Coordinates of C-alpha atoms in Angstrom, one line a residue:
X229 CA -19.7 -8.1 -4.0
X230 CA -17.1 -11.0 -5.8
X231 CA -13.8 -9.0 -7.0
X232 CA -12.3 -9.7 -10.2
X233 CA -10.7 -13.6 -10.4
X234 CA -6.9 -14.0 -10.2
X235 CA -4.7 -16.3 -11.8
X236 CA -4.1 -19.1 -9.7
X237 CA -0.5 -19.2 -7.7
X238 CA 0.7 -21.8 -5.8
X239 CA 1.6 -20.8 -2.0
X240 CA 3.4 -22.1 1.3
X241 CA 1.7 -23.8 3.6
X242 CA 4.0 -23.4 7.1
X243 CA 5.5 -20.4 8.6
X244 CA 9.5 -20.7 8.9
X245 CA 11.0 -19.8 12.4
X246 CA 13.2 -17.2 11.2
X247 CA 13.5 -15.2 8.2
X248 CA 15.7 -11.8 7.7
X249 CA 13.0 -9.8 5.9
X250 CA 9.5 -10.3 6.6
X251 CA 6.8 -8.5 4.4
X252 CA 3.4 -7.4 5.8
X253 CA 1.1 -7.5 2.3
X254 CA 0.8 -9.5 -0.5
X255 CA -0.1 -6.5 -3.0
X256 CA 2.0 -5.8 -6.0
X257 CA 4.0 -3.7 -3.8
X258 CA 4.2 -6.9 -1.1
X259 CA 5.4 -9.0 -4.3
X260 CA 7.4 -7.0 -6.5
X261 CA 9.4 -6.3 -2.9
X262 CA 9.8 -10.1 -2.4
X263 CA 11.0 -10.3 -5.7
X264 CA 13.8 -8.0 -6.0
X265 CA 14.7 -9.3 -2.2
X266 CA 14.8 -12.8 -3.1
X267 CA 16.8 -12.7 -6.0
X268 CA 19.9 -11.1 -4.2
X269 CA 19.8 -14.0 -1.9
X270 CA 18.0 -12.6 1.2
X271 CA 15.9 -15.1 3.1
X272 CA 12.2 -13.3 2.6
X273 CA 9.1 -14.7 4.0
X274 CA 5.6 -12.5 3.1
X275 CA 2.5 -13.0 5.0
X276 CA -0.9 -12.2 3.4
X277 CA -3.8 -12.2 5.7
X278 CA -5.9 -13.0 2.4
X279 CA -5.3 -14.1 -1.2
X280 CA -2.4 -12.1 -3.2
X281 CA -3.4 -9.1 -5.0
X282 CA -7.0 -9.6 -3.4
X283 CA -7.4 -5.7 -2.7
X284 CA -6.7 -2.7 -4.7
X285 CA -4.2 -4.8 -6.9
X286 CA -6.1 -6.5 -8.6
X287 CA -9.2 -4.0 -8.9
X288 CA -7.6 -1.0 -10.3
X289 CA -7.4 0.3 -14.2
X290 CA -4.2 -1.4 -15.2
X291 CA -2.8 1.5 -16.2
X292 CA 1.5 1.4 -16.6
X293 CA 2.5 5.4 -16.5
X294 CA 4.7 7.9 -16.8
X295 CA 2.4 10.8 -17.8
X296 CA 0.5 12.6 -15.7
X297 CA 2.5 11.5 -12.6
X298 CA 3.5 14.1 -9.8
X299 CA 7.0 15.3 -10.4
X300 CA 8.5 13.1 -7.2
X301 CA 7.2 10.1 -8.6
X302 CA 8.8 10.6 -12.4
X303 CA 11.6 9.0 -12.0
X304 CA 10.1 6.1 -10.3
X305 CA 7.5 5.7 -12.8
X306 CA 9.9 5.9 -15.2
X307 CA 12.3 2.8 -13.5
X308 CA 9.3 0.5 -13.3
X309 CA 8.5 1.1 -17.3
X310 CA 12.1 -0.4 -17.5
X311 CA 11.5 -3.2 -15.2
X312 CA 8.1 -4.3 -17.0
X313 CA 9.9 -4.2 -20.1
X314 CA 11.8 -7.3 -18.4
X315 CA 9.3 -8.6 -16.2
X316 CA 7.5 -11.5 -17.8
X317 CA 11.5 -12.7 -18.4
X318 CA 12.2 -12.0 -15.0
X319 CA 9.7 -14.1 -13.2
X320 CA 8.9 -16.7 -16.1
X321 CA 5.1 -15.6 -16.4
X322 CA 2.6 -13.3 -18.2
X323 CA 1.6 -10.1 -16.7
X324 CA 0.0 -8.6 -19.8
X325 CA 2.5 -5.5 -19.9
X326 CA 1.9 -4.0 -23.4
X327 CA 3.6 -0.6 -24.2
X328 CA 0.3 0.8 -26.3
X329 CA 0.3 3.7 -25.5
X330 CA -2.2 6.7 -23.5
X331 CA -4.0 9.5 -24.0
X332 CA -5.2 12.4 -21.4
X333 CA -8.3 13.7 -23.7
X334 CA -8.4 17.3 -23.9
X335 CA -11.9 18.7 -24.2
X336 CA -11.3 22.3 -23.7
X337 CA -8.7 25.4 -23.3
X338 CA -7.8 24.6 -19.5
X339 CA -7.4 20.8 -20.2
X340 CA -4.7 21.8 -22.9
X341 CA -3.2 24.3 -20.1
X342 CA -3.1 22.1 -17.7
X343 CA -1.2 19.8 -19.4
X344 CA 1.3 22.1 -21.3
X345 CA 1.9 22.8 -17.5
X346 CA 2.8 19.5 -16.5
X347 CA 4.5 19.1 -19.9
X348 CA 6.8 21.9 -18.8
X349 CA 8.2 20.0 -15.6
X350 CA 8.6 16.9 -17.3
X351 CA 10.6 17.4 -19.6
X352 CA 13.9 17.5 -18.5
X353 CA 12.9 14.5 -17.2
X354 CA 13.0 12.6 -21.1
X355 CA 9.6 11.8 -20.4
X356 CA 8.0 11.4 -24.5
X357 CA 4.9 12.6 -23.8
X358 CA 3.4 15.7 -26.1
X359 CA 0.0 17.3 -26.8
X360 CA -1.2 16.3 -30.2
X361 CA -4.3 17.7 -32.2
X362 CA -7.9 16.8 -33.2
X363 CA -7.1 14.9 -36.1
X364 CA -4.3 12.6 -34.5
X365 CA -6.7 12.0 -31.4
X366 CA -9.0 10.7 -33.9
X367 CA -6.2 8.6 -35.3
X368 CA -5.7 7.4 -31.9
X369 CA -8.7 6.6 -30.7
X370 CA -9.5 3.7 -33.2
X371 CA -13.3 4.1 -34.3
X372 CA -14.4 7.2 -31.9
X373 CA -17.0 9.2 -33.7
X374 CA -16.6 12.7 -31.7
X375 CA -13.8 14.9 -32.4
X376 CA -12.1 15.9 -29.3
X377 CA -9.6 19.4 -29.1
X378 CA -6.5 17.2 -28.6
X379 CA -5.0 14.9 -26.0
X380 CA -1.6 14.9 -24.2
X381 CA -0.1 12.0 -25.3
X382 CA 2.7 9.2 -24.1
X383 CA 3.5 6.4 -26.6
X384 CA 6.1 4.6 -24.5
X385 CA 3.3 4.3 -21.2
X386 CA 1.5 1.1 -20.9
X387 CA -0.9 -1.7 -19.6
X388 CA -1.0 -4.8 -17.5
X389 CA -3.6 -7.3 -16.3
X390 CA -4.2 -6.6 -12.2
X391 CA -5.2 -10.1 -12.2
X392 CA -2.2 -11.9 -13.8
X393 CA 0.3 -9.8 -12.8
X394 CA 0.4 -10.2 -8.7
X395 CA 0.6 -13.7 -9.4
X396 CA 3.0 -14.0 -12.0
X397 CA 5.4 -11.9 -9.9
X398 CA 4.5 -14.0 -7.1
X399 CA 5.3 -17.0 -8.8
X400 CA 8.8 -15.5 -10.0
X401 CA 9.7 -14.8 -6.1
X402 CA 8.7 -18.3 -5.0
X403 CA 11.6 -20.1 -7.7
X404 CA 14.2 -17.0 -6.5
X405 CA 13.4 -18.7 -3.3
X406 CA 10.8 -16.5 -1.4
X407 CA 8.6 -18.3 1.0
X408 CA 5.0 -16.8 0.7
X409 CA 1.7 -17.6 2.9
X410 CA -1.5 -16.6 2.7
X411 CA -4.4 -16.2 4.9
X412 CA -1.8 -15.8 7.6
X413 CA -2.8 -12.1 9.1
X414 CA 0.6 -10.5 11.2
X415 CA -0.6 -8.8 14.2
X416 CA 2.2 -7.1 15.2
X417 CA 6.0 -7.1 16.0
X418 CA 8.0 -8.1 19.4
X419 CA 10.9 -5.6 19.8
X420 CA 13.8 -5.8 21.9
X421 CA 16.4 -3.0 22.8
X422 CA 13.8 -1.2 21.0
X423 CA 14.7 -2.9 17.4
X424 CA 12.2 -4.8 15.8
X425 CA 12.7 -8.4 16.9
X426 CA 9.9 -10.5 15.5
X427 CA 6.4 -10.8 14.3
X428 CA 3.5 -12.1 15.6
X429 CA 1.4 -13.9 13.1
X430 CA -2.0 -15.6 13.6
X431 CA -0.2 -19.0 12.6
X432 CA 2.8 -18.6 14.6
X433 CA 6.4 -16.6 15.3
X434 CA 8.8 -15.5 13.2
X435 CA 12.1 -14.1 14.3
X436 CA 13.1 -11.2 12.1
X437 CA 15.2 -7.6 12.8
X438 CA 13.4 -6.3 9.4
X439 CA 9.7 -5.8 8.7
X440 CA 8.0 -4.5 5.3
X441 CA 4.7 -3.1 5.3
X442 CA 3.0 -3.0 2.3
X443 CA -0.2 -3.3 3.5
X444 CA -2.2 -1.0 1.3
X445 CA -5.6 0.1 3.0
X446 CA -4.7 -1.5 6.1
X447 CA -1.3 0.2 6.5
X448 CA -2.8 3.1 8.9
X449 CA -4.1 0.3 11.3
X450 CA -1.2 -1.5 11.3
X451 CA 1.1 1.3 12.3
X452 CA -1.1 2.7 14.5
X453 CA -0.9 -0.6 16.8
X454 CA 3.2 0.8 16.8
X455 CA 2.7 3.9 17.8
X456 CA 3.2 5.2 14.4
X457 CA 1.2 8.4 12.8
X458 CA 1.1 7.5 9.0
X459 CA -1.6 9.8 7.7
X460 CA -3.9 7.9 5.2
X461 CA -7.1 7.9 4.2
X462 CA -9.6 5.6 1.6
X463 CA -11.0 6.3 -1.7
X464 CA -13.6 3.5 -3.1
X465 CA -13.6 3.6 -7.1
X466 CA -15.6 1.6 -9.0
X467 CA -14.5 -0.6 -12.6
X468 CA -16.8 -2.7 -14.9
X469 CA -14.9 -5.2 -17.5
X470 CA -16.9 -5.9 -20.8
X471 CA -17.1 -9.1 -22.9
X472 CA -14.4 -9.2 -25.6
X473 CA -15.3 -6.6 -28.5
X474 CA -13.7 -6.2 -31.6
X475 CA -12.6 -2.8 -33.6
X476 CA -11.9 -1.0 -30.2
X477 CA -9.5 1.2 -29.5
X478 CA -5.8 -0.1 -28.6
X479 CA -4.4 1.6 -25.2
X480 CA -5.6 3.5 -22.4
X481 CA -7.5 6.6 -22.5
X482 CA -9.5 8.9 -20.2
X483 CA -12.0 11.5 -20.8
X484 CA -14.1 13.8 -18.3
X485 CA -16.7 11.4 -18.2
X486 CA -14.8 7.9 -18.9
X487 CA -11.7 6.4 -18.7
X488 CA -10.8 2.7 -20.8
X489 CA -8.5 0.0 -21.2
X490 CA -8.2 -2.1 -23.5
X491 CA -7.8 -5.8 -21.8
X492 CA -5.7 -9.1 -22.6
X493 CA -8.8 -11.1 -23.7
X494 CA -10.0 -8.5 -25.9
X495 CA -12.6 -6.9 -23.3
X496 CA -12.4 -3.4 -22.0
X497 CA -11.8 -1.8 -18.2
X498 CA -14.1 1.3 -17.8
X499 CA -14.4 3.6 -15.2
X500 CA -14.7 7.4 -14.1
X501 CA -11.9 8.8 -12.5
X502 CA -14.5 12.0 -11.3
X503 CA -16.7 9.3 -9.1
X504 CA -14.8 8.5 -6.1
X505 CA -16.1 8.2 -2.6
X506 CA -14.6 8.9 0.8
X507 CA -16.1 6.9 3.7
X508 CA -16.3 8.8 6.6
X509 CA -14.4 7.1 9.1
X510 CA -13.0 8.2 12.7
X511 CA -9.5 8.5 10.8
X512 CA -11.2 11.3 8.4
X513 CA -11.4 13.6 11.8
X514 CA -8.2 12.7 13.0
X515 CA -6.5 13.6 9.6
X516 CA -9.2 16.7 8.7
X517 CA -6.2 19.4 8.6
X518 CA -3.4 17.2 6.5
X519 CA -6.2 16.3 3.9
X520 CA -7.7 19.4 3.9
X521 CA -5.4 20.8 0.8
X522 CA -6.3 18.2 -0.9
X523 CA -9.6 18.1 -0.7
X524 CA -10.1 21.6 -2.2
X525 CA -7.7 20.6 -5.2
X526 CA -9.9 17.4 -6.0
X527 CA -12.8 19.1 -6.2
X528 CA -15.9 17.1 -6.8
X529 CA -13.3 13.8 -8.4
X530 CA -13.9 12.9 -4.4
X531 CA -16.9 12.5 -2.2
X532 CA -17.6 12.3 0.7
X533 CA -20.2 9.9 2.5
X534 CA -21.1 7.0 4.6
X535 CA -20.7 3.4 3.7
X536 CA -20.3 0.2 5.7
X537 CA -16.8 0.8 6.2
X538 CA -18.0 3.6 8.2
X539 CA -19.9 1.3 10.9
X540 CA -16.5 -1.4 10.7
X541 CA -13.9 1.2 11.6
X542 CA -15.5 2.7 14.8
X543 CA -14.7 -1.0 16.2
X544 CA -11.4 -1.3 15.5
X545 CA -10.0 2.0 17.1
X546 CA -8.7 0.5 19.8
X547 CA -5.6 -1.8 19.5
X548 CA -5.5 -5.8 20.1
X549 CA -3.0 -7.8 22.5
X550 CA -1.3 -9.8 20.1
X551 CA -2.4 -13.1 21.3
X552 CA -6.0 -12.2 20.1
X553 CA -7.5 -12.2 17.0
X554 CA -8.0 -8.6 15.5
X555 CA -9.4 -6.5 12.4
X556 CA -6.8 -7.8 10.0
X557 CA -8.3 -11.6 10.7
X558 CA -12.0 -10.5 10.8
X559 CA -11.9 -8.7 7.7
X560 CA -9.2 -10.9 5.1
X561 CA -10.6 -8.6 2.2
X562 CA -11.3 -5.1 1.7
X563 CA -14.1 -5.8 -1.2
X564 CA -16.5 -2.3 -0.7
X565 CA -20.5 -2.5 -2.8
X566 CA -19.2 -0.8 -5.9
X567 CA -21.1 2.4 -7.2
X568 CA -23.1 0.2 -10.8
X569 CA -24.5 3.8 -11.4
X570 CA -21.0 5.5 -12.1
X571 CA -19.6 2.6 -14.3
X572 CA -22.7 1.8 -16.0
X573 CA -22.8 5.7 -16.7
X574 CA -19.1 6.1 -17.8
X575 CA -19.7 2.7 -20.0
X576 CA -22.6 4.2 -21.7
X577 CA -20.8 7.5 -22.5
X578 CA -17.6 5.7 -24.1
X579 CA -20.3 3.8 -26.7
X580 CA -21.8 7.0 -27.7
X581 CA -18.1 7.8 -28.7
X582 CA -17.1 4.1 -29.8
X583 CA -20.0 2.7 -31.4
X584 CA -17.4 -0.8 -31.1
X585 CA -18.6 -1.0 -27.6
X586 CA -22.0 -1.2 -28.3
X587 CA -21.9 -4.6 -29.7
X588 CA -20.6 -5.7 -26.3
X589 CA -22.0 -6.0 -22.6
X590 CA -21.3 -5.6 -19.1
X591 CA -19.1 -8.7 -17.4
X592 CA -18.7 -7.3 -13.8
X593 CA -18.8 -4.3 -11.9
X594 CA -16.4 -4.2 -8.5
X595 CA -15.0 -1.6 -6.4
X596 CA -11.8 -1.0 -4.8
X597 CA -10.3 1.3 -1.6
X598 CA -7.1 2.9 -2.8
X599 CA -4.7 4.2 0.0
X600 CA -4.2 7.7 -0.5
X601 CA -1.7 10.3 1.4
X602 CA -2.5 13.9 2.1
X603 CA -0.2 14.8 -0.7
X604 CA -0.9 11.6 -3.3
X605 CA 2.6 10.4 -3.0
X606 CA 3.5 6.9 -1.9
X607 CA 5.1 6.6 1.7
X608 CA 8.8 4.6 0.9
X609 CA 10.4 5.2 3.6
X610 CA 12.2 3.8 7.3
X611 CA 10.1 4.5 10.4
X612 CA 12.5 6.1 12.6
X613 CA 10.6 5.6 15.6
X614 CA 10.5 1.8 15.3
X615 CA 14.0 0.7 13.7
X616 CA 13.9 -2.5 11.6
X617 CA 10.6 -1.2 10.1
X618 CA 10.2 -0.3 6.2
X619 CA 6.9 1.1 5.0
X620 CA 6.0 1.1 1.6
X621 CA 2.1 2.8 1.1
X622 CA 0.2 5.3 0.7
X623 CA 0.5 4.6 -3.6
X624 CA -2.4 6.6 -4.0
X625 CA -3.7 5.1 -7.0
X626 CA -0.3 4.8 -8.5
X627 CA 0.5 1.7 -7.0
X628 CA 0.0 -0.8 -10.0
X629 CA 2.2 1.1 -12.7
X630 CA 4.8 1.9 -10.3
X631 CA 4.6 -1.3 -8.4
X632 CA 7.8 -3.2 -9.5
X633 CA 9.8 0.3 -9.0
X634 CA 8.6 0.2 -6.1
X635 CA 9.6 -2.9 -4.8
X636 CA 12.9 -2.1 -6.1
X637 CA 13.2 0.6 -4.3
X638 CA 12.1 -0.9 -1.0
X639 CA 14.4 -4.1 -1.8
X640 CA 17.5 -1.3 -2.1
X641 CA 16.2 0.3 1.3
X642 CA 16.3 -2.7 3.5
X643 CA 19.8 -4.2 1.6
X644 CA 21.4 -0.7 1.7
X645 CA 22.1 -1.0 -1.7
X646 CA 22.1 1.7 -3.9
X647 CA 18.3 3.3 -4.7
X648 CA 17.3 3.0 -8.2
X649 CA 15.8 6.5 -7.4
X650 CA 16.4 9.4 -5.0
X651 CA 14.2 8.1 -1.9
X652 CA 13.9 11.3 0.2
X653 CA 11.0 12.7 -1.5
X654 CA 8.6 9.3 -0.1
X655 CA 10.0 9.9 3.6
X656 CA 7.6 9.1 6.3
X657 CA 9.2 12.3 8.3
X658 CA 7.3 14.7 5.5
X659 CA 4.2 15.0 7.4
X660 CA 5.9 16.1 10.8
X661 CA 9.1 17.7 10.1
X662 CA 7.2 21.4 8.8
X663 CA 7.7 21.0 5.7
X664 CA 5.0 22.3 3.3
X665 CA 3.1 20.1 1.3
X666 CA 3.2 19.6 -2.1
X667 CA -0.2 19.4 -3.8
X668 CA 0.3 18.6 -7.7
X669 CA -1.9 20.2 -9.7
X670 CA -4.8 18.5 -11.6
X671 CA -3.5 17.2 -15.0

């Protein structure tokens, strides 16, 4: 199925010989790294083995956030609000960043528990967020006919267009002086002395000591051709855009049944955050035991199933001599046969409560894999088993909001500058070292 249409960005054509950073991704994560890198002066080159923000990046809700987020990620959240404040000034482009606002609706007694619950760890974090009643939900939800109980609520959080904002930021790293090219799938790394010494790219060589990966979905793949155990799984969610509508709510909100956006060009983004599938893959038996805590705290929000990314990944178990072309060149996109049942369903139950959105129709429906970690944090981290090597994945569903914090972070990693947040709690070395997992609770 076609994915949503991107802003065009202008690209490199040729691969340099040498570079001191090389990213592996060309995500929001890929960008926003290549960003922060290039404007500090480091030489950065990025490979993309398809377009820029052709996966989850551009397929996702749009959703800018502090609220709601897992305690480890609050402070990161909270440094990329800052940073999208600035954005558009920074890279001399439009990403559609709007502080409007969003609102967790609360339709019953353990909705309003479970958010004075988060409420009461985030605090001391500044966070603005606060449960309001059934009148100022109303208020907020411009022209909803149902009262709901009440909402948790975060004025300051926000919303961005996935499809201008990879490029934009893309654009902004290209003037700082990044050197970006797509359809140019790495295959691997050369290491000598046992440090990262290059990567091997379908189009050529490029002599690095440092590698990014920011490869999203394909992440696991790719550090499993190192010897690497990064345990992640894929979620497929499904979004439908509608034609521009006027007397719509302003904002983001989400219900049980339907969560919405409202969009640059006057359209909405609706989807159900309950109708997520799982594809059975072989990496869903080798992980069974790290997921298995999460699993039980989704609930039914996750299913389980087969799909024809099923079939694909029993071929690419094994790994690839670099001089051959492998799964990251046979498949440039991740673009999974969205679920038209869930969105059509979740757009039909946000009209019965905005009668707005019955005067408007259906644009497109397309799906998404989000990277998720046994714990639903984001991997930020060195991979001390492969020095040189940076891995930034794992986001979860996160990874839009908290992209350009992200990159910041990752940009402070690799320069050994200091980390606009506390890194340790996105370490690689929490799934091995015996430490207990964390499983946030739902919100």
């Amino acid at each position: 199925m076609p994915g949503p249409v991107l802003d065009p960005v202008a690209t490199d054509n040729s691969l340099p010989p040498k570079a001191e950073v090389v990213i592996v991704g060309g995500g929001i994560i890929g960008v926003s790294t290549a960003l922060f890198l290039a404007q500090r002066g480091v030489q950065v080159v990025l490979c993309e083995k398809g377009i820029l923000g052709g996966e989850q990046s551009s397929r996702n809700w749009g959703w800018v956030r502090v609220m709601g987020r897992d305690r480890r990620e609050i402070p990161l959240a909270m440094a990329a609000l800052k940073i999208w404040d600035t954005l558009d000034a920074r890279v001399c482009g439009e990403t559609g960043f709007r502080r409007s606002g969003i609102l967790y609706v609360s339709e019953n007694e353990r909705d309003i528990a479970n958010r004075d619950a988060w409420l009461a760890h985030a605090r001391h974090h500044g966070v603005d967020s606060r449960q309001i009643g059934p009148d100022e939900t109303q208020s907020r939800m411009a022209g909803a006919i149902t009262r709901y109980k009440g909402a948790l609520f975060t004025p300051s959080d926000g919303r961005a267009e996935p499809q201008k904002a990879v490029p934009a930021i893309a654009a902004g790293a290209r003037r700082a002086g990044a050197h970006i090219v797509t359809s140019c799938a790495v295959r691997g790394v050369e290491r000598s002395g046992g440090r990262i010494s290059a990567v091997i790219t379908e189009k050529g060589r490029i002599e690095t000591a440092t590698v990014v990966l920011a490869g999203g979905a394909w992440s696991r793949l790719f550090c499993k051709g190192l010897g690497i155990r990064l345990p992640q799984l894929k979620v497929r969610n499904t979004v439908l855009r509608t034609a521009p509508v006027d007397g719509g709510p302003e904002g983001a909100g989400a219900t049980a049944t339907y969560a919405y956006r409202k969009r640059l060009d006057g359209g909405y983004t609706i989807a159900d955050g309950g109708a997520n599938l799982h594809p059975i893959v072989p990496d869903s038996f080798a992980f069974f035991r790290e997921f298995q805590p999460a699993r039980k705290a989704e609930g039914e929000a996750v299913q389980v199933g087969l799909s024809a990314q099923s079939w694909r990944e029993l071929f690419e178990i094994t790994s690839v001599p670099l001089d051959r072309p492998g799964a990251f060149e046979r498949h440039r996109i991740l673009d999974p046969r969205p679920d038209p049942r869930s969105a059509l369903t979740a757009f039909e139950q946000a009209r019965k409560v905005f009668p707005a959105l019955r005067q408007t129709a259906p644009l497109q429906i397309w799906a998404g894999l989000i990277d998720v970690t046994p714990d639903a944090v984001p991997v930020i981290s060195a991979a001390e088993s492969v020095p040189g090597l940076t891995i930034a994945t794992g986001f979860s569903g996160h990874g839009f909001g908290i992209g350009p914090g992200a990159g910041h972070l990752v940009a402070d990693l690799v320069t050994g500058d200091q980390p606009i947040v506390d890194p340790s709690h996105f370490r690689l070395s929490r799934f091995s070292d015996g430490t207990p997992l964390e499983i946030a609770p739902p919100v």
